[in-house]
Short mmCIF file of C-alpha atoms and ligand atoms in Angstrom, two decimals:
data_model
loop_
_atom_site.label_atom_id
_atom_site.label_comp_id
_atom_site.label_asym_id
_atom_site.label_seq_id
_atom_site.Cartn_x
_atom_site.Cartn_y
_atom_site.Cartn_z
CA MET A 1142 66.53 84.44 213.88
CA SER A 1143 67.78 87.80 214.99
CA ASP A 1144 66.28 89.90 217.72
CA SER A 1145 68.79 91.65 218.84
CA PRO A 1146 67.49 95.57 219.26
CA ALA A 1147 68.26 97.67 217.00
CA ALA A 1148 68.28 101.42 216.53
CA ASN A 1149 68.52 103.08 212.83
CA SER A 1150 66.08 105.86 213.76
CA PRO A 1151 65.93 108.18 216.63
CA ALA A 1152 64.03 106.36 219.46
CA PRO A 1153 60.88 108.26 220.62
CA GLU A 1154 60.20 109.28 224.45
CA VAL A 1155 60.63 105.75 226.49
CA PRO A 1156 57.04 105.26 227.88
CA ALA A 1157 56.36 105.47 231.79
CA LYS A 1158 55.66 101.51 231.91
CA THR A 1159 57.62 98.82 233.39
CA MET A 1160 57.48 95.01 232.68
CA GLU A 1161 57.20 93.98 236.20
CA GLN A 1162 53.86 96.49 236.08
CA ILE A 1163 52.59 94.41 233.10
CA VAL A 1164 53.19 91.32 234.34
CA ALA A 1165 51.97 91.74 237.48
CA LEU A 1166 48.68 92.71 235.55
CA CYS A 1167 48.55 89.81 232.98
CA ARG A 1168 48.58 87.39 236.08
CA ARG A 1169 46.33 89.61 238.28
CA ARG A 1170 43.52 89.97 235.64
CA GLY A 1171 44.31 86.11 234.38
CA PHE A 1172 45.89 87.71 230.54
CA VAL A 1173 49.05 85.10 231.35
CA PHE A 1174 50.00 82.59 233.72
CA GLN A 1175 53.29 80.55 234.51
CA SER A 1176 53.04 77.22 233.03
CA SER A 1177 52.73 74.70 236.48
CA GLU A 1178 52.67 77.25 238.42
CA ILE A 1179 51.73 75.08 241.42
CA TYR A 1180 55.18 73.17 241.14
CA GLY A 1181 57.13 75.69 240.47
CA GLY A 1182 56.58 76.66 237.01
CA ILE A 1183 58.83 75.60 234.17
CA ASN A 1184 61.34 77.78 232.22
CA GLY A 1185 60.20 79.06 228.98
CA PHE A 1186 56.59 77.99 228.90
CA TRP A 1187 53.23 79.86 229.59
CA ASP A 1188 49.99 79.24 229.65
CA TYR A 1189 46.86 82.44 228.69
CA GLY A 1190 43.89 83.05 231.18
CA PRO A 1191 40.46 83.61 230.26
CA LEU A 1192 41.27 87.37 228.94
CA GLY A 1193 44.86 86.58 227.34
CA THR A 1194 43.23 83.17 225.63
CA GLU A 1195 40.51 85.74 223.94
CA LEU A 1196 43.38 88.31 223.19
CA LYS A 1197 45.39 86.28 221.38
CA ARG A 1198 42.92 84.56 219.42
CA ASN A 1199 41.51 87.67 218.34
CA LEU A 1200 44.92 88.53 217.08
CA LYS A 1201 44.91 85.10 215.14
CA ASN A 1202 41.64 85.43 214.15
CA ALA A 1203 42.15 88.92 212.22
CA TRP A 1204 45.33 87.23 210.61
CA TRP A 1205 43.55 84.58 209.35
CA GLN A 1206 40.94 86.81 207.96
CA ASP A 1207 43.19 89.53 206.88
CA VAL A 1208 45.41 86.99 205.14
CA VAL A 1209 43.12 84.15 203.96
CA GLN A 1210 39.89 84.83 203.72
CA ARG A 1211 39.34 88.94 202.79
CA GLU A 1212 40.32 90.31 199.42
CA LEU A 1213 43.45 91.14 199.36
CA ILE A 1214 45.53 93.15 196.38
CA GLY A 1215 48.53 92.59 195.39
CA PRO A 1216 50.95 94.78 193.62
CA HIS A 1217 49.82 94.31 190.68
CA GLY A 1218 46.13 96.16 191.49
CA GLU A 1219 44.71 92.52 191.38
CA PRO A 1220 42.98 90.20 194.14
CA ILE A 1221 45.74 87.57 195.51
CA ASP A 1222 45.10 84.06 196.59
CA VAL A 1223 46.26 82.33 199.99
CA VAL A 1224 45.02 79.08 201.50
CA GLY A 1225 45.10 77.69 204.52
CA LEU A 1226 46.65 74.53 206.10
CA ASP A 1227 46.96 72.85 209.16
CA CYS A 1228 49.93 70.46 209.40
CA THR A 1229 51.08 67.92 212.24
CA ILE A 1230 53.80 69.29 214.83
CA ILE A 1231 55.86 65.71 214.43
CA MET A 1232 56.95 65.01 210.43
CA ASN A 1233 58.89 62.14 209.44
CA PRO A 1234 62.36 63.12 210.39
CA LYS A 1235 63.79 63.54 206.96
CA VAL A 1236 61.79 66.81 206.66
CA TRP A 1237 64.24 68.08 208.91
CA GLU A 1238 67.14 66.53 207.47
CA ALA A 1239 66.25 68.13 203.89
CA SER A 1240 65.56 71.75 205.33
CA GLY A 1241 68.93 71.89 207.21
CA HIS A 1242 67.60 72.00 210.70
CA VAL A 1243 69.43 68.79 211.96
CA GLY A 1244 72.61 70.29 210.77
CA GLY A 1245 72.15 73.58 211.12
CA PHE A 1246 69.42 75.08 213.50
CA SER A 1247 71.68 75.91 216.35
CA ASP A 1248 72.82 78.13 219.25
CA PRO A 1249 76.20 78.81 220.58
CA MET A 1250 76.04 78.13 224.00
CA VAL A 1251 78.28 78.41 226.87
CA ASP A 1252 77.76 76.62 230.44
CA CYS A 1253 79.32 77.71 233.94
CA ARG A 1254 81.01 75.07 235.80
CA GLU A 1255 80.27 77.02 239.14
CA THR A 1256 76.83 77.93 238.90
CA LYS A 1257 75.39 75.02 236.42
CA GLN A 1258 73.58 78.50 234.61
CA ARG A 1259 73.82 78.29 230.93
CA TYR A 1260 73.91 81.43 228.60
CA ARG A 1261 73.98 82.09 224.64
CA ALA A 1262 77.28 83.15 223.85
CA ASP A 1263 76.25 85.65 221.83
CA HIS A 1264 74.01 87.13 224.14
CA LEU A 1265 76.78 87.59 226.74
CA VAL A 1266 79.25 90.76 227.01
CA VAL A 1267 82.42 91.02 228.60
CA LEU A 1268 83.15 94.96 230.43
CA GLY A 1269 86.94 95.06 231.69
CA ALA A 1270 90.44 96.21 230.93
CA VAL A 1271 91.96 96.17 227.22
CA GLU A 1272 95.23 95.27 228.71
CA ALA A 1273 96.23 91.55 228.11
CA GLY A 1274 96.08 89.73 231.45
CA ALA A 1275 92.79 91.86 233.08
CA ARG A 1276 90.32 90.35 235.07
CA LEU A 1277 87.04 90.81 232.83
CA TRP A 1278 83.85 90.34 234.26
CA ALA A 1279 80.66 89.18 231.74
CA PHE A 1280 77.16 89.73 231.71
CA VAL A 1281 73.63 89.16 229.47
CA GLU A 1282 73.33 92.37 227.33
CA GLY A 1283 71.31 94.52 228.44
CA ASP A 1284 71.22 93.18 231.80
CA ASP A 1285 71.45 96.88 234.02
CA ALA A 1286 71.73 94.31 236.93
CA GLY A 1287 74.56 92.07 235.70
CA ARG A 1288 76.23 95.36 234.04
CA ALA A 1289 76.22 96.91 237.55
CA LYS A 1290 77.67 93.69 239.22
CA ALA A 1291 80.61 93.87 236.80
CA ILE A 1292 81.29 97.44 237.65
CA LYS A 1293 81.31 96.80 241.26
CA GLY A 1294 83.39 93.66 240.52
CA ILE A 1295 85.84 95.63 238.71
CA CYS A 1296 86.09 98.82 241.12
CA LYS A 1297 86.60 96.22 243.91
CA TYR A 1298 89.26 94.42 242.10
CA GLU A 1299 91.36 96.98 240.87
CA LYS A 1300 90.63 99.11 244.00
CA ARG A 1301 88.64 102.04 242.22
CA ASP A 1302 85.89 104.32 242.73
CA ALA A 1303 84.74 104.03 239.20
CA LEU A 1304 85.60 102.68 235.81
CA ASP A 1305 88.13 104.48 233.39
CA ALA A 1306 86.49 105.01 229.76
CA ALA A 1307 89.47 104.60 227.88
CA ARG A 1308 90.33 101.31 229.51
CA HIS A 1309 87.48 99.16 230.53
CA ILE A 1310 84.94 98.24 227.51
CA VAL A 1311 82.58 96.12 226.67
CA ARG A 1312 83.35 93.38 224.21
CA PRO A 1313 81.08 90.95 222.91
CA TYR A 1314 82.05 87.87 224.27
CA PRO A 1315 82.79 85.32 221.12
CA THR A 1316 85.40 88.34 220.12
CA VAL A 1317 87.44 87.35 223.28
CA PRO A 1318 90.28 85.73 222.31
CA ALA A 1319 90.35 81.83 224.00
CA ASP A 1320 93.28 82.79 226.10
CA GLU A 1321 91.70 85.38 227.97
CA ARG A 1322 88.61 83.66 228.65
CA ALA A 1323 89.72 81.84 231.48
CA ARG A 1324 90.03 85.67 233.37
CA ILE A 1325 86.45 86.20 232.65
CA VAL A 1326 84.07 86.19 235.66
CA GLY A 1327 80.65 84.58 234.94
CA PRO A 1328 77.65 86.16 235.20
CA ASP A 1329 76.24 84.77 238.48
CA ALA A 1330 79.51 83.52 239.30
CA THR A 1331 82.27 84.75 241.75
CA GLU A 1332 85.44 82.70 240.28
CA VAL A 1333 87.21 83.38 237.18
CA GLY A 1334 87.76 80.63 234.58
CA THR A 1335 84.22 78.83 234.90
CA LEU A 1336 82.79 79.24 231.38
CA THR A 1337 83.29 76.78 229.04
CA GLU A 1338 84.24 77.15 225.25
CA PRO A 1339 81.16 78.21 223.07
CA ARG A 1340 79.29 74.77 221.51
CA GLN A 1341 76.81 74.43 219.10
CA PHE A 1342 73.52 73.54 221.08
CA ASN A 1343 70.84 72.10 218.22
CA LEU A 1344 67.20 73.47 219.41
CA MET A 1345 64.71 70.89 218.22
CA PHE A 1346 63.41 68.93 221.04
CA LYS A 1347 63.58 65.40 220.17
CA THR A 1348 60.67 62.81 220.96
CA LEU A 1349 60.02 59.10 220.62
CA VAL A 1350 57.20 57.93 217.98
CA GLY A 1351 56.20 54.47 219.12
CA ALA A 1352 56.88 51.93 221.61
CA VAL A 1353 60.18 50.54 220.44
CA GLU A 1354 63.07 52.98 221.37
CA ASP A 1355 65.00 52.77 218.13
CA PRO A 1356 67.56 55.39 216.50
CA GLY A 1357 65.13 55.22 213.87
CA ASN A 1358 62.04 56.15 215.45
CA TYR A 1359 62.83 59.82 216.88
CA SER A 1360 61.91 62.23 215.62
CA TYR A 1361 61.27 66.14 216.44
CA LEU A 1362 58.48 68.76 217.29
CA ARG A 1363 58.45 71.27 214.43
CA PRO A 1364 60.51 74.20 215.07
CA GLU A 1365 58.71 76.59 212.51
CA THR A 1366 55.25 75.57 210.58
CA ALA A 1367 56.89 76.72 207.38
CA GLN A 1368 58.25 72.98 206.49
CA GLY A 1369 54.45 71.49 206.68
CA ILE A 1370 53.80 73.98 204.03
CA PHE A 1371 56.80 73.46 201.80
CA VAL A 1372 56.23 69.51 202.12
CA ASN A 1373 52.37 70.08 200.59
CA PHE A 1374 53.03 72.34 198.12
CA GLN A 1375 52.36 69.52 195.24
CA ASN A 1376 49.08 68.33 197.45
CA VAL A 1377 47.90 71.95 197.28
CA MET A 1378 48.56 72.48 193.66
CA ASP A 1379 46.83 69.41 192.84
CA SER A 1380 43.71 69.43 195.10
CA THR A 1381 42.70 73.24 194.46
CA ARG A 1382 42.99 75.77 191.23
CA VAL A 1383 45.52 78.17 192.80
CA LYS A 1384 47.85 79.10 190.33
CA ILE A 1385 51.45 81.07 190.84
CA PRO A 1386 51.48 83.54 192.27
CA PHE A 1387 49.53 82.39 195.46
CA GLY A 1388 50.05 81.62 199.16
CA ILE A 1389 49.79 79.00 201.94
CA ALA A 1390 49.08 80.48 205.42
CA GLN A 1391 49.37 78.06 208.45
CA ILE A 1392 48.92 79.20 212.63
CA GLY A 1393 50.21 76.71 214.64
CA LYS A 1394 52.66 75.65 217.61
CA ALA A 1395 56.25 75.72 217.12
CA PHE A 1396 58.90 74.43 219.53
CA ARG A 1397 62.77 75.55 220.21
CA ASN A 1398 64.56 74.42 223.05
CA GLU A 1399 65.92 77.75 223.48
CA VAL A 1400 69.18 77.88 225.30
CA THR A 1401 67.78 81.12 227.60
CA PRO A 1402 64.38 82.03 227.65
CA ARG A 1403 63.76 85.28 228.90
CA ASN A 1404 61.49 88.47 229.00
CA PHE A 1405 58.38 86.64 229.68
CA THR A 1406 56.78 85.49 226.79
CA PHE A 1407 58.75 86.98 223.83
CA ARG A 1408 61.70 83.96 224.01
CA SER A 1409 59.64 80.98 224.86
CA ARG A 1410 60.44 77.39 224.20
CA GLU A 1411 56.60 76.44 223.06
CA PHE A 1412 55.03 79.08 221.08
CA GLU A 1413 52.48 79.85 218.19
CA GLN A 1414 53.30 81.03 214.47
CA MET A 1415 51.67 82.69 212.46
CA GLU A 1416 53.27 81.59 208.87
CA ILE A 1417 52.42 82.77 204.47
CA GLU A 1418 54.60 80.85 202.03
CA PHE A 1419 54.17 82.69 198.98
CA PHE A 1420 55.04 81.16 195.85
CA ILE A 1421 56.28 82.99 192.64
CA HIS A 1422 58.08 83.35 189.79
CA PRO A 1423 61.69 83.91 190.40
CA SER A 1424 61.91 87.27 188.42
CA GLU A 1425 59.42 88.97 190.61
CA ALA A 1426 61.16 88.34 193.79
CA ALA A 1427 61.87 91.89 194.41
CA THR A 1428 58.29 93.57 193.53
CA TRP A 1429 56.45 90.74 196.12
CA TYR A 1430 59.35 91.05 198.80
CA ALA A 1431 58.80 94.51 199.24
CA TRP A 1432 54.79 94.38 198.98
CA TRP A 1433 54.72 91.63 201.66
CA ARG A 1434 56.80 93.45 203.75
CA ASP A 1435 55.11 96.90 203.98
CA TRP A 1436 51.82 95.56 204.02
CA ARG A 1437 52.74 93.23 206.62
CA PHE A 1438 54.07 96.39 208.25
CA SER A 1439 50.75 98.33 207.83
CA TRP A 1440 49.03 95.40 209.21
CA TRP A 1441 50.55 95.59 212.61
CA GLN A 1442 49.51 99.43 212.97
CA SER A 1443 45.91 98.40 211.74
CA ILE A 1444 45.26 96.32 214.54
CA GLY A 1445 46.75 99.37 217.18
CA LEU A 1446 50.58 99.10 217.52
CA THR A 1447 51.58 102.51 217.03
CA SER A 1448 54.37 103.16 214.90
CA ALA A 1449 56.38 105.12 216.89
CA ASN A 1450 56.84 101.92 218.70
CA LEU A 1451 56.86 100.02 215.37
CA GLN A 1452 60.24 99.72 213.06
CA LEU A 1453 61.35 98.02 209.91
CA ARG A 1454 64.69 96.68 209.88
CA GLU A 1455 66.66 95.43 206.70
CA HIS A 1456 69.03 92.77 207.75
CA ASP A 1457 72.76 93.16 206.98
CA ARG A 1458 74.20 90.32 204.25
CA ASP A 1459 75.93 88.58 207.35
CA GLU A 1460 72.60 88.33 209.29
CA LEU A 1461 71.10 86.24 207.12
CA ALA A 1462 69.68 82.74 207.48
CA HIS A 1463 70.94 79.92 205.04
CA TYR A 1464 67.90 79.86 203.24
CA ALA A 1465 68.32 83.65 202.25
CA LYS A 1466 71.40 84.23 201.10
CA GLU A 1467 70.63 84.92 197.77
CA GLY A 1468 67.52 86.62 198.09
CA ALA A 1469 66.27 89.52 197.59
CA GLY A 1470 65.98 90.86 201.00
CA THR A 1471 65.20 89.93 204.55
CA SER A 1472 63.86 92.31 207.03
CA ASP A 1473 62.19 92.42 210.45
CA ILE A 1474 59.27 93.67 211.76
CA GLU A 1475 60.20 95.25 215.08
CA TYR A 1476 58.48 96.53 218.01
CA ARG A 1477 60.18 98.81 220.66
CA PHE A 1478 59.25 96.10 224.12
CA PRO A 1479 59.57 98.20 227.42
CA PHE A 1480 62.32 95.50 227.82
CA THR A 1481 63.97 96.17 224.69
CA ALA A 1482 63.81 100.13 224.64
CA PRO A 1483 64.92 102.14 223.39
CA GLY A 1484 65.83 99.37 221.06
CA TYR A 1485 63.61 96.82 219.45
CA GLY A 1486 62.65 93.43 219.46
CA GLU A 1487 61.35 90.99 216.60
CA LEU A 1488 57.79 90.65 215.98
CA GLU A 1489 57.91 89.46 212.34
CA GLY A 1490 60.32 88.21 209.70
CA VAL A 1491 59.47 88.81 206.08
CA ALA A 1492 62.41 86.85 204.12
CA HIS A 1493 62.84 85.95 200.30
CA ARG A 1494 63.74 81.95 200.64
CA SER A 1495 64.22 81.97 197.19
CA ASP A 1496 63.81 77.89 195.99
CA PHE A 1497 65.78 76.77 198.96
CA ASP A 1498 63.11 74.40 200.49
CA LEU A 1499 61.14 73.19 197.53
CA ARG A 1500 64.52 72.11 195.74
CA ALA A 1501 65.95 70.59 199.05
CA HIS A 1502 62.66 68.63 199.81
CA ALA A 1503 62.47 67.90 195.91
CA THR A 1504 65.72 66.21 195.86
CA ALA A 1505 65.95 64.63 199.74
CA SER A 1506 62.38 62.66 198.56
CA GLY A 1507 64.17 61.67 194.83
CA LYS A 1508 60.97 63.15 193.50
CA ASN A 1509 63.03 65.99 191.59
CA ASP A 1510 61.13 65.50 188.11
CA LYS A 1511 57.75 65.86 189.42
CA ALA A 1512 58.13 68.53 191.89
CA LYS A 1513 59.46 71.08 189.21
CA HIS A 1514 56.43 73.34 188.70
CA PHE A 1515 55.07 73.92 185.36
CA ASP A 1516 53.96 77.20 184.50
CA GLN A 1517 51.22 77.50 182.33
CA ALA A 1518 51.05 80.78 181.52
CA ARG A 1519 54.92 81.37 181.18
CA ASN A 1520 54.91 77.80 179.12
CA GLU A 1521 58.09 77.37 181.62
CA ARG A 1522 59.08 74.90 184.11
CA TYR A 1523 60.80 75.98 187.70
CA PHE A 1524 61.28 75.83 191.48
CA PRO A 1525 58.98 78.52 192.59
CA HIS A 1526 60.55 81.19 194.94
CA VAL A 1527 59.20 82.02 198.24
CA ILE A 1528 58.63 85.22 200.11
CA GLU A 1529 58.19 84.46 204.04
CA PRO A 1530 56.08 86.67 205.98
CA SER A 1531 56.76 84.80 209.63
CA ALA A 1532 55.07 85.96 213.06
CA GLY A 1533 55.01 85.31 216.17
CA ALA A 1534 51.63 84.95 217.59
CA ASP A 1535 52.68 85.44 221.21
CA ARG A 1536 54.77 88.06 220.40
CA GLY A 1537 52.26 89.92 218.99
CA THR A 1538 50.38 89.06 221.76
CA LEU A 1539 52.52 90.50 224.14
CA ALA A 1540 53.41 93.54 222.01
CA LEU A 1541 49.51 94.20 222.24
CA LEU A 1542 49.81 94.34 225.67
CA CYS A 1543 52.67 96.15 226.30
CA GLU A 1544 50.97 98.79 224.01
CA ALA A 1545 47.90 98.70 225.61
CA TYR A 1546 49.10 99.06 229.06
CA THR A 1547 48.01 102.54 230.16
CA PRO A 1548 48.99 103.74 233.69
CA ASP A 1549 46.21 106.69 234.52
CA PRO A 1550 46.48 107.82 238.28
CA SER A 1551 43.72 109.45 237.75
CA ARG A 1552 41.35 106.19 237.69
CA PRO A 1553 40.52 103.52 240.38
CA SER A 1554 42.10 100.94 238.89
CA GLY A 1555 45.09 103.36 238.55
CA VAL A 1556 45.91 101.69 234.83
CA PHE A 1557 43.52 100.79 231.76
CA MET A 1558 44.40 98.56 228.79
CA LYS A 1559 43.74 100.52 225.53
CA PHE A 1560 42.93 97.46 223.31
CA ASN A 1561 41.74 98.24 219.81
CA PRO A 1562 38.52 97.11 219.93
CA ARG A 1563 39.06 94.54 217.45
CA MET A 1564 41.74 92.86 219.60
CA ALA A 1565 39.83 93.91 223.03
CA PRO A 1566 39.28 90.21 225.04
CA VAL A 1567 35.82 91.62 226.24
CA LYS A 1568 34.07 94.07 223.81
CA ALA A 1569 31.45 95.07 226.35
CA GLY A 1570 30.47 94.96 230.09
CA ILE A 1571 26.15 95.30 230.65
CA PHE A 1572 25.65 97.08 233.87
CA PRO A 1573 22.25 97.31 235.78
CA LEU A 1574 22.95 100.00 237.61
CA VAL A 1575 20.93 98.83 240.81
CA ASN A 1576 19.42 95.15 241.07
CA LYS A 1577 16.12 95.86 241.51
CA ASP A 1578 13.06 97.59 239.20
CA GLY A 1579 13.66 95.12 236.41
CA MET A 1580 17.11 96.56 235.52
CA PRO A 1581 18.42 93.25 235.28
CA GLU A 1582 15.93 91.43 233.43
CA ILE A 1583 16.71 94.52 230.95
CA GLY A 1584 20.50 93.94 230.95
CA GLU A 1585 19.99 90.29 231.24
CA LYS A 1586 17.67 90.49 227.64
CA LEU A 1587 20.92 92.99 225.90
CA PHE A 1588 23.55 90.55 227.34
CA ARG A 1589 21.92 87.67 225.65
CA THR A 1590 21.24 89.40 221.92
CA LEU A 1591 24.83 90.77 221.96
CA ARG A 1592 26.93 87.60 222.86
CA LYS A 1593 25.43 85.91 219.91
CA LYS A 1594 28.07 87.70 218.09
CA HIS A 1595 30.22 89.28 220.53
CA VAL A 1596 32.36 87.99 224.23
CA VAL A 1597 30.53 90.30 226.36
CA GLU A 1598 30.06 90.34 230.11
CA PHE A 1599 27.25 91.11 232.57
CA ASP A 1600 28.18 91.91 235.99
CA GLU A 1601 25.86 93.27 238.49
CA LYS A 1602 28.02 93.28 241.80
CA GLN A 1603 29.41 95.89 243.25
CA SER A 1604 29.22 100.03 242.53
CA ILE A 1605 29.25 100.84 239.18
CA GLY A 1606 33.04 102.61 239.57
CA LYS A 1607 34.33 99.28 240.70
CA ARG A 1608 32.42 97.34 237.68
CA TYR A 1609 34.19 100.15 235.21
CA ALA A 1610 37.65 99.45 237.00
CA ARG A 1611 37.23 95.90 236.61
CA MET A 1612 36.29 96.54 232.60
CA ASP A 1613 39.42 99.10 232.46
CA GLU A 1614 41.76 96.40 233.38
CA ALA A 1615 40.71 93.86 230.86
CA GLY A 1616 40.65 96.76 227.97
CA THR A 1617 36.95 96.39 227.66
CA PRO A 1618 36.17 99.27 225.03
CA PHE A 1619 32.55 99.87 225.98
CA CYS A 1620 30.15 99.69 229.46
CA ILE A 1621 26.78 99.57 228.60
CA THR A 1622 24.56 100.72 231.75
CA ILE A 1623 21.03 100.30 232.27
CA ASP A 1624 19.61 103.08 234.36
CA SER A 1625 16.09 104.61 235.17
CA GLU A 1626 15.58 105.57 231.80
CA SER A 1627 16.31 102.56 230.31
CA LEU A 1628 12.69 101.89 231.84
CA THR A 1629 11.20 105.15 230.71
CA ALA A 1630 12.80 106.17 227.74
CA GLN A 1631 14.31 102.70 226.07
CA THR A 1632 17.87 104.12 226.17
CA VAL A 1633 21.33 103.23 227.79
CA THR A 1634 24.12 105.16 228.81
CA VAL A 1635 27.45 103.94 227.22
CA ARG A 1636 30.63 105.01 228.94
CA HIS A 1637 33.93 104.82 226.84
CA ARG A 1638 36.92 103.56 228.25
CA ASP A 1639 39.88 106.07 226.70
CA THR A 1640 37.89 109.01 227.45
CA GLN A 1641 35.40 108.00 230.10
CA GLN A 1642 33.38 109.89 228.39
CA GLN A 1643 29.63 108.75 228.17
CA GLU A 1644 26.12 108.99 225.28
CA LYS A 1645 23.41 107.60 225.39
CA LEU A 1646 21.91 105.07 223.02
CA ALA A 1647 18.28 103.50 222.31
CA ILE A 1648 18.30 99.97 223.59
CA ASP A 1649 17.38 98.92 220.17
CA ALA A 1650 20.03 100.24 218.53
CA VAL A 1651 23.01 98.85 220.92
CA PRO A 1652 23.62 95.74 218.55
CA ALA A 1653 24.25 97.32 215.29
CA TRP A 1654 26.24 100.45 216.97
CA LEU A 1655 28.72 98.17 218.76
CA ASP A 1656 28.96 96.14 215.63
CA ALA A 1657 30.18 99.14 214.24
CA HIS A 1658 32.37 100.29 216.94
CA ILE A 1659 34.11 96.93 217.05
CA GLY A 1660 35.60 96.88 213.25
CA THR A 1661 35.67 93.81 211.16
CA ASP A 1662 35.73 90.92 213.47
CA SER A 1663 31.85 90.47 213.41
N1 GAP B 736 60.23 80.10 208.96
C1 GAP B 736 60.85 81.30 209.59
C2 GAP B 736 61.21 81.51 211.09
O1 GAP B 736 60.48 80.14 211.88
P1 GAP B 736 62.07 82.91 212.84
O2 GAP B 736 62.34 84.42 212.87
O3 GAP B 736 62.61 82.44 213.66
O4 GAP B 736 61.62 82.52 211.49
C3 GAP B 736 59.30 83.75 213.28
O5 GAP B 736 60.51 83.07 213.55
C4 GAP B 736 58.93 84.24 214.16
O6 GAP B 736 58.46 83.47 215.31
C5 GAP B 736 59.45 85.29 215.39
O7 GAP B 736 59.62 86.42 213.98
C6 GAP B 736 58.90 85.20 216.40
O8 GAP B 736 57.87 86.25 216.51
C7 GAP B 736 58.53 83.96 216.40
N2 GAP B 736 59.42 83.22 217.28
C8 GAP B 736 60.60 82.82 217.26
N3 GAP B 736 61.58 82.19 218.18
C9 GAP B 736 60.04 82.37 219.10
C10 GAP B 736 60.59 82.22 220.48
N4 GAP B 736 61.58 81.15 221.07
N5 GAP B 736 59.45 82.64 221.45
C11 GAP B 736 58.13 83.21 220.63
N6 GAP B 736 58.47 83.62 219.47
C12 GAP B 736 59.12 83.37 218.66
#
């Protein structure tokens, strides 16, 4: 679950774009809105507007196509099998007891008695003098304004002009001894000693199933899609012809009552996951782990995230989740978001979950004997091990948005969204140059042909420059203009978003040309 910024390679140059600019464009152009905005919103929940919905759908479709539908050649040079599943969000609560989520899916939480704010203890740091008895100031790691407030507080309290680098140090909040915590001023507080002791807070949303308010009728909204796959493992084996090694993939909503949702959609309370549980013989864990890790890393590049903004980070032993302790490894594929730069934030985790989940459900459900898989090829009975590449669809969409945002003062829009054509919400804009001489009719005919396969827009309003600017902000890779030569020579002018260069094409050639230039989602 770690998404702490890490930097084990030299950070490339920080791009000149801010989250404020990206969030403003998302709202203005209908990529992402605050959920329930007219009622003041609700913290940790986000809606996708028309453009954002297409973008996220393109990401999920590309993942599904590349993971489940297309041929994928594994580490042994053979095509591998991955089949799909679509499970419920609410499951029998016993699932979450067996998986360890009821007992252990929690984050340490600290409350402020003065401001009623709540913080993740492991996200708080404390700045102050090293000597015992000194007054200390807490702020959320990475929050520059919080850090500035802490420095101001120290200088005012100690009557100094600046910090003393030898005495004033930053420490993680959990490492500050309990008796010194009474001297801490909370991030939003004015008084000392108002932060409570950290206590564990379970992240699962509880919900009542049925009409009767009985403790036995409560269940949870799933915090990961993975468990639906594990409890259906035998059903899939029995109903299909898959054999180990094979994978089960699922895309769906997950819910976590995050203590401090933040950074736009990055840490939300409702989000979507794209998860693969890949079942293997235990002896092959290292091979499959490395293969999935590397393939997933290159996949993100194939849909437009540049390698300069991506890194693979192998987990330290003490970071490993409960199910991965004895495994071949766990790594995060991380993206350098504007709010983590020069560090990185987690986009996807690839973990060797061992046989933890299948074994736990076999024991808890009492189906131990049946659950052990009999491998005919090996003539062996065993619990398969699992390699799990688990990606966030919302974090992936956010990374695509951050990557695409390209300031360009020379354009009327001042910015364009440089999406990989396969991800672009709108593939082409079709514009009659003027609203007469038969141009709108030719444009509409082309529009109707192209929309059979692609999301395209027909726009006959305003100047051609304004229409280009709208499409630049939407990230549309191609604009196709019907001009006077469309009438005489049956050609159109195609304008390329990134270079702004134009080329002539025969009208009849446009559908095949667009298919070829959009890549593999047709
Ligand atoms: N089944 C394994 C699992 O759930 P995880 O690292 O907790 O592992 C997987 O979550 C992915 O789900 C993360 O890499 C991230 O992309 C996404 N994710 C997790 N918590 C999230 C949140 N609060 N908001 C948005 N995305 C989240």
